[in-house]
Short mmCIF file of C-alpha atoms in Angstrom, two decimals:
data_model
loop_
_atom_site.label_atom_id
_atom_site.label_comp_id
_atom_site.label_asym_id
_atom_site.label_seq_id
_atom_site.Cartn_x
_atom_site.Cartn_y
_atom_site.Cartn_z
CA MET A 1 -119.74 148.65 196.91
CA GLU A 2 -120.74 145.17 195.84
CA CYS A 3 -122.98 145.15 192.82
CA LEU A 4 -125.30 142.19 192.54
CA LEU A 5 -126.83 141.27 189.22
CA PRO A 6 -130.23 139.61 189.10
CA ALA A 7 -129.86 135.81 189.04
CA ALA A 8 -131.46 135.57 185.60
CA LEU A 9 -128.74 137.78 184.16
CA TYR A 10 -125.99 135.56 185.51
CA VAL A 11 -127.60 132.64 183.72
CA ARG A 12 -127.69 134.60 180.50
CA ILE A 13 -124.06 135.57 180.79
CA THR A 14 -122.70 132.14 181.67
CA LYS A 15 -124.76 130.07 179.24
CA PRO A 16 -123.52 129.96 175.66
CA MET A 17 -125.67 131.71 173.14
CA GLN A 18 -128.66 129.66 172.12
CA ASP A 19 -127.95 128.14 168.73
CA ALA A 20 -130.52 127.76 166.00
CA PRO A 21 -131.66 124.16 165.63
CA PHE A 22 -129.71 122.05 163.15
CA GLN A 23 -132.47 120.80 160.93
CA ILE A 24 -132.17 118.57 157.89
CA ALA A 25 -135.34 117.84 155.95
CA ASP A 26 -137.96 117.36 158.66
CA ARG A 27 -135.73 116.44 161.62
CA VAL A 28 -133.68 118.39 164.14
CA TYR A 29 -130.32 117.02 165.27
CA GLY A 30 -128.21 117.81 168.32
CA SER A 31 -124.86 117.09 166.70
CA ARG A 32 -123.48 118.97 163.73
CA LEU A 33 -120.93 116.26 163.07
CA LEU A 34 -121.92 113.55 160.60
CA VAL A 35 -119.67 110.54 160.23
CA GLY A 36 -118.98 107.70 157.86
CA THR A 37 -118.73 104.09 158.96
CA GLY A 38 -116.02 102.81 156.62
CA LYS A 39 -112.32 101.97 157.02
CA TYR A 40 -112.46 100.95 160.69
CA LYS A 41 -110.50 97.99 162.05
CA ASP A 42 -113.69 96.24 163.16
CA PHE A 43 -117.27 96.99 164.12
CA THR A 44 -116.38 97.46 167.80
CA GLU A 45 -114.03 100.27 166.87
CA THR A 46 -116.64 101.70 164.48
CA ARG A 47 -119.19 101.89 167.28
CA ALA A 48 -116.74 103.28 169.84
CA ALA A 49 -115.59 106.01 167.46
CA ILE A 50 -119.12 106.99 166.52
CA ASP A 51 -120.14 107.14 170.18
CA ALA A 52 -117.13 109.36 170.91
CA SER A 53 -118.00 111.60 167.97
CA GLY A 54 -121.52 112.18 169.27
CA ALA A 55 -122.78 111.91 165.69
CA GLU A 56 -126.42 111.05 165.15
CA ILE A 57 -126.29 110.76 161.36
CA VAL A 58 -124.09 107.99 159.98
CA THR A 59 -123.41 107.23 156.35
CA VAL A 60 -123.52 103.69 155.00
CA ALA A 61 -122.77 102.19 151.61
CA ILE A 62 -124.98 99.75 149.70
CA ARG A 63 -123.21 96.66 148.41
CA ARG A 64 -123.93 93.15 147.17
CA VAL A 65 -124.27 90.50 149.88
CA ASN A 66 -121.41 88.05 149.83
CA ILE A 67 -122.98 84.92 148.40
CA GLY A 68 -121.51 81.76 149.86
CA GLN A 69 -119.79 83.47 152.78
CA ASP A 70 -120.97 83.15 156.36
CA ALA A 71 -124.39 84.75 156.30
CA GLN A 72 -124.49 84.82 160.10
CA ALA A 73 -121.30 86.89 160.44
CA PRO A 74 -121.93 90.11 162.38
CA SER A 75 -123.05 93.06 160.31
CA LEU A 76 -122.74 96.80 160.65
CA LEU A 77 -126.42 96.98 161.56
CA ASP A 78 -125.85 94.82 164.64
CA TYR A 79 -123.40 97.41 165.96
CA LEU A 80 -125.21 100.53 164.77
CA PRO A 81 -128.92 99.72 165.05
CA PRO A 82 -130.97 101.92 162.72
CA SER A 83 -133.21 102.60 165.72
CA GLN A 84 -130.36 104.50 167.42
CA PHE A 85 -128.92 106.42 164.47
CA THR A 86 -130.17 108.19 161.39
CA TYR A 87 -128.81 106.20 158.48
CA LEU A 88 -127.60 108.13 155.50
CA PRO A 89 -127.19 105.65 152.65
CA ASN A 90 -124.72 106.93 150.08
CA THR A 91 -123.90 106.31 146.45
CA ALA A 92 -120.16 106.02 146.95
CA GLY A 93 -118.54 104.39 143.95
CA CYS A 94 -121.25 105.47 141.49
CA TYR A 95 -120.04 107.19 138.32
CA SER A 96 -123.38 107.84 136.64
CA ALA A 97 -126.71 109.34 137.61
CA ASP A 98 -128.44 106.08 136.71
CA ASP A 99 -126.25 104.00 139.02
CA ALA A 100 -126.71 106.49 141.85
CA VAL A 101 -130.50 106.53 141.50
CA ARG A 102 -130.62 102.74 141.30
CA THR A 103 -128.47 102.42 144.44
CA LEU A 104 -130.62 104.79 146.48
CA ARG A 105 -133.86 103.11 145.42
CA LEU A 106 -132.38 99.87 146.74
CA ALA A 107 -131.38 101.69 149.92
CA ARG A 108 -134.93 102.94 150.38
CA GLU A 109 -136.24 99.40 150.04
CA LEU A 110 -133.54 98.11 152.40
CA LEU A 111 -134.34 100.69 155.07
CA ASP A 112 -138.14 100.43 154.95
CA GLY A 113 -138.92 103.52 152.91
CA HIS A 114 -136.21 105.74 154.43
CA LYS A 115 -136.03 108.97 152.39
CA LEU A 116 -132.89 110.76 153.62
CA VAL A 117 -129.95 109.95 151.36
CA LYS A 118 -126.50 111.17 150.40
CA LEU A 119 -126.00 111.58 146.69
CA GLU A 120 -122.50 111.55 145.31
CA VAL A 121 -121.60 110.88 141.71
CA LEU A 122 -117.91 110.62 141.08
CA GLY A 123 -116.17 111.66 137.91
CA ASP A 124 -112.74 110.19 138.23
CA ALA A 125 -111.49 107.10 140.09
CA HIS A 126 -108.07 108.64 140.62
CA SER A 127 -109.11 111.86 142.38
CA LEU A 128 -112.71 110.91 143.33
CA TYR A 129 -113.68 114.38 142.15
CA PRO A 130 -117.46 114.73 141.78
CA ASN A 131 -119.11 114.75 138.36
CA VAL A 132 -121.47 117.68 138.84
CA VAL A 133 -123.32 117.14 135.54
CA GLU A 134 -124.36 113.63 136.54
CA THR A 135 -124.96 114.82 140.10
CA LEU A 136 -127.47 117.43 138.87
CA ARG A 137 -129.24 114.81 136.75
CA ALA A 138 -129.46 112.33 139.62
CA ALA A 139 -130.63 115.02 142.05
CA GLU A 140 -133.53 115.94 139.78
CA THR A 141 -134.69 112.36 139.49
CA LEU A 142 -134.33 111.66 143.21
CA VAL A 143 -136.11 114.81 144.36
CA LYS A 144 -139.01 114.06 141.98
CA ASP A 145 -139.08 110.54 143.37
CA GLY A 146 -139.60 111.88 146.92
CA PHE A 147 -136.11 111.50 148.37
CA ASP A 148 -134.59 114.00 150.79
CA VAL A 149 -131.27 114.51 149.03
CA MET A 150 -128.11 115.65 150.79
CA VAL A 151 -125.75 116.21 147.94
CA TYR A 152 -121.98 115.97 147.74
CA THR A 153 -120.58 118.40 145.20
CA SER A 154 -117.62 120.53 144.24
CA ASP A 155 -117.18 123.94 145.88
CA ASP A 156 -118.62 125.69 142.82
CA PRO A 157 -121.24 128.15 144.13
CA ILE A 158 -123.21 128.10 140.87
CA ILE A 159 -123.64 124.34 140.95
CA ALA A 160 -124.46 124.55 144.66
CA LYS A 161 -127.24 127.01 143.89
CA GLN A 162 -128.60 124.83 141.10
CA LEU A 163 -128.65 121.80 143.39
CA GLU A 164 -130.56 123.84 145.96
CA GLU A 165 -133.05 125.01 143.31
CA ILE A 166 -133.63 121.41 142.28
CA GLY A 167 -134.74 120.81 145.87
CA CYS A 168 -131.79 119.18 147.64
CA CYS A 169 -132.18 119.44 151.43
CA ALA A 170 -128.48 119.98 152.16
CA ILE A 171 -125.54 121.09 150.03
CA MET A 172 -122.30 119.30 150.84
CA PRO A 173 -119.29 120.82 149.11
CA LEU A 174 -115.86 119.28 149.42
CA ALA A 175 -113.19 121.05 151.44
CA SER A 176 -110.56 119.04 149.56
CA LEU A 177 -110.56 115.65 147.85
CA ILE A 178 -112.19 112.61 149.47
CA GLY A 179 -109.81 110.86 151.83
CA SER A 180 -107.05 113.41 151.28
CA GLY A 181 -107.04 115.05 154.69
CA MET A 182 -105.84 118.24 153.00
CA GLY A 183 -108.20 120.45 154.98
CA ILE A 184 -110.08 123.57 153.88
CA LEU A 185 -108.39 124.52 150.60
CA ASN A 186 -110.78 127.19 149.38
CA PRO A 187 -112.54 128.92 152.27
CA TRP A 188 -113.65 131.74 149.97
CA ASN A 189 -115.71 129.46 147.76
CA LEU A 190 -117.23 127.82 150.82
CA LYS A 191 -118.13 131.30 152.10
CA LEU A 192 -119.87 132.11 148.83
CA ILE A 193 -121.88 128.89 149.05
CA ILE A 194 -122.77 129.49 152.71
CA GLU A 195 -123.86 133.08 152.14
CA GLN A 196 -126.29 132.23 149.37
CA ALA A 197 -127.66 128.95 150.71
CA ARG A 198 -131.12 128.64 152.24
CA VAL A 199 -130.56 124.99 153.17
CA PRO A 200 -127.83 123.60 155.44
CA VAL A 201 -124.30 123.61 154.05
CA ILE A 202 -122.18 120.72 155.27
CA VAL A 203 -118.52 120.35 154.42
CA ASP A 204 -118.09 116.81 153.17
CA ALA A 205 -114.63 115.44 152.45
CA GLY A 206 -111.15 116.72 152.99
CA VAL A 207 -111.11 117.36 156.73
CA GLY A 208 -107.89 115.97 158.21
CA THR A 209 -107.86 116.99 161.83
CA ALA A 210 -109.92 118.81 164.45
CA SER A 211 -108.74 122.29 163.50
CA ASP A 212 -110.00 121.71 159.94
CA ALA A 213 -113.44 120.90 161.32
CA ALA A 214 -113.30 124.01 163.51
CA ILE A 215 -112.33 126.18 160.52
CA ALA A 216 -115.24 124.80 158.49
CA MET A 217 -117.64 125.65 161.30
CA GLU A 218 -116.09 129.09 161.87
CA LEU A 219 -116.78 129.86 158.21
CA GLY A 220 -120.45 129.34 159.01
CA CYS A 221 -121.00 125.81 157.75
CA ASP A 222 -123.96 124.14 159.39
CA GLY A 223 -122.13 120.86 159.85
CA VAL A 224 -119.22 118.68 158.83
CA LEU A 225 -119.23 115.16 157.42
CA MET A 226 -116.13 113.01 157.66
CA ASN A 227 -114.92 109.43 157.68
CA THR A 228 -111.23 108.96 156.94
CA ALA A 229 -110.06 111.73 159.28
CA ILE A 230 -111.38 109.66 162.17
CA ALA A 231 -110.96 106.11 160.88
CA ALA A 232 -107.40 106.63 159.62
CA ALA A 233 -106.16 108.44 162.75
CA GLN A 234 -103.66 106.53 164.89
CA GLN A 235 -106.32 106.46 167.59
CA PRO A 236 -109.69 106.75 165.92
CA VAL A 237 -111.78 106.95 169.09
CA LEU A 238 -109.68 109.80 170.47
CA MET A 239 -109.81 111.61 167.13
CA ALA A 240 -113.59 111.18 167.07
CA SER A 241 -113.76 112.95 170.42
CA ALA A 242 -111.44 115.69 169.12
CA MET A 243 -113.67 116.16 166.07
CA ARG A 244 -116.73 116.51 168.25
CA LYS A 245 -114.99 119.28 170.17
CA GLY A 246 -113.59 120.86 166.99
CA VAL A 247 -117.06 121.12 165.49
CA GLU A 248 -118.53 122.47 168.72
CA ALA A 249 -115.70 124.96 169.21
CA GLY A 250 -115.94 126.13 165.63
CA ARG A 251 -119.68 126.58 165.89
CA GLU A 252 -119.42 128.58 169.11
CA ALA A 253 -116.67 130.74 167.63
CA PHE A 254 -118.86 131.40 164.59
CA LEU A 255 -121.78 132.39 166.80
CA ALA A 256 -119.55 134.49 169.03
CA GLY A 257 -118.14 136.42 166.07
CA ARG A 258 -114.39 136.68 165.88
CA MET A 259 -112.45 139.89 166.44
CA PRO A 260 -111.33 141.70 163.30
CA ARG A 261 -107.93 140.80 161.91
CA LYS A 262 -105.34 143.57 162.20
CA LEU A 263 -101.68 143.49 161.35
CA TYR A 264 -101.02 145.11 164.73
CA SER A 265 -103.28 147.03 167.07
CA ALA A 266 -101.24 149.37 169.32
CA SER A 267 -103.98 148.52 171.80
CA PRO A 268 -102.53 146.35 174.59
CA SER A 269 -104.87 144.16 176.60
CA SER A 270 -103.50 145.49 179.92
CA PRO A 271 -104.11 149.02 181.23
CA THR A 272 -101.62 151.66 180.07
CA THR A 273 -102.11 153.71 183.23
CA GLY A 274 -101.02 152.99 186.80
CA MET A 275 -97.60 151.73 185.78
CA ILE A 276 -95.01 151.67 188.58
CA GLY A 277 -92.08 154.04 188.56
CA MET B 1 -132.39 73.27 137.72
CA ILE B 2 -132.57 76.80 136.38
CA THR B 3 -129.67 79.14 135.81
CA ILE B 4 -129.76 82.72 137.06
CA THR B 5 -127.25 85.50 137.58
CA LEU B 6 -126.98 86.35 141.25
CA ASN B 7 -124.87 89.37 142.17
CA GLY B 8 -122.97 88.98 138.93
CA GLU B 9 -122.31 85.24 139.39
CA THR B 10 -123.94 82.43 137.41
CA ARG B 11 -125.79 80.14 139.83
CA GLN B 12 -128.18 77.22 139.58
CA PHE B 13 -131.26 76.71 141.73
CA ASP B 14 -134.27 74.44 141.85
CA PRO B 15 -137.17 75.58 139.71
CA ASP B 16 -140.29 76.96 141.42
CA LEU B 17 -138.23 78.72 144.07
CA ASN B 18 -139.59 82.07 145.23
CA LEU B 19 -137.42 84.95 146.41
CA ALA B 20 -138.19 84.39 150.11
CA GLN B 21 -137.06 80.77 149.75
CA LEU B 22 -133.95 81.87 147.90
CA VAL B 23 -133.10 84.34 150.67
CA ASP B 24 -133.59 81.53 153.17
CA ARG B 25 -131.26 79.21 151.24
CA LEU B 26 -128.64 81.94 151.26
CA GLY B 27 -129.00 82.23 155.05
CA HIS B 28 -130.29 85.80 155.00
CA THR B 29 -133.80 85.38 156.37
CA GLY B 30 -134.44 88.16 158.89
CA HIS B 31 -131.54 90.26 157.63
CA ARG B 32 -132.00 93.71 156.15
CA ILE B 33 -131.59 93.12 152.45
CA ALA B 34 -133.08 94.52 149.29
CA ILE B 35 -133.62 92.65 146.04
CA GLU B 36 -133.62 93.90 142.49
CA ARG B 37 -134.82 91.48 139.80
CA ASN B 38 -134.06 92.30 136.18
CA GLY B 39 -133.58 95.95 137.07
CA GLU B 40 -136.77 96.33 139.14
CA ILE B 41 -136.91 96.37 142.91
CA VAL B 42 -139.07 93.61 144.36
CA PRO B 43 -140.60 94.90 147.62
CA LYS B 44 -140.19 92.65 150.66
CA ARG B 45 -143.90 91.90 150.83
CA LEU B 46 -143.73 90.33 147.36
CA HIS B 47 -140.70 88.09 147.98
CA GLY B 48 -142.90 85.13 148.90
CA GLU B 49 -144.91 85.30 145.70
CA THR B 50 -142.18 86.16 143.21
CA LEU B 51 -140.88 83.05 141.46
CA LEU B 52 -137.33 82.77 140.16
CA LEU B 53 -137.26 82.28 136.41
CA ALA B 54 -134.45 81.00 134.22
CA GLY B 55 -132.25 83.85 133.07
CA ASP B 56 -133.21 86.18 135.92
CA ARG B 57 -130.63 88.73 136.93
CA LEU B 58 -130.78 89.31 140.68
CA GLU B 59 -129.01 91.81 142.84
CA ILE B 60 -129.24 91.32 146.60
CA VAL B 61 -127.73 94.14 148.63
CA VAL B 62 -127.02 95.08 152.24
CA ALA B 63 -125.79 98.16 154.08
CA VAL B 64 -122.06 98.14 154.80
CA GLY B 65 -119.60 100.58 156.32
CA GLY B 66 -118.91 103.54 154.09
CA GLY B 67 -118.23 107.24 154.06
#
């Protein structure tokens, strides 16, 4: 006999589980992929890759204007209007809390009082490993100064907790070193950070390909931030699309809850009865 | 002429120039820039009334691609 389910139930079965909103500071975003805007061939490629990624939050760096060069040359802002994206000015290249704070105050002036920023204070030019002592100092100053601070840090859960207690609005541990593409090297530390955090945890740095992004999301990260993995791919626009899917797939897998790992199951997927012969 | 340091470079400009006029001379009027003068940010609304002085250290910055 045919068994018909109520229409509403079909909808519930076929639609993916409703995800919690991805909220950072006071805004909700549709995409859990955040992208950088550096290292692209030109601004056209930058824009195409970011469109393919579906990212709404884009990081930018703050640098001196080139005095004496063509002031009318196209700028990043022409291709990525701040009206269409949430700008996340960063402190890339800063090695002290003072430099980072100074840079972000300039960014706030540049972007008409914009409060959402990415803090990163580096400790070593060779590895680009974060200096967490200076990062903590800068975070305190910036939070007191009214910034919404998304903070790049090591995958040390104690430091992550301290940054959260200072009032950072997102904790962004590295998966591996900036620009390395080495993937998720210490999923256990990321897990510890995710389990204790009451603010979004976003893996920032180290992702190399779409499966890395998926793994980060399957661990329960709230989002992933990347630049080089897209910009340094052979085909950046195609990789941006892959990353979008990797993040979405990883998120859905996290929500779905994976099956337990077993060395073997002795439980075949096909019926053991009704065999011929 | 007065001598200032602009983005780390020694430069000479006419005296009595304000920051808005300086930005115009550099071709950046209408662009999104921010200015720091002797370590203090000068808000946009004050550019027109802030005079360059000899020995000033200026930083003028923009947003560029970065990760």
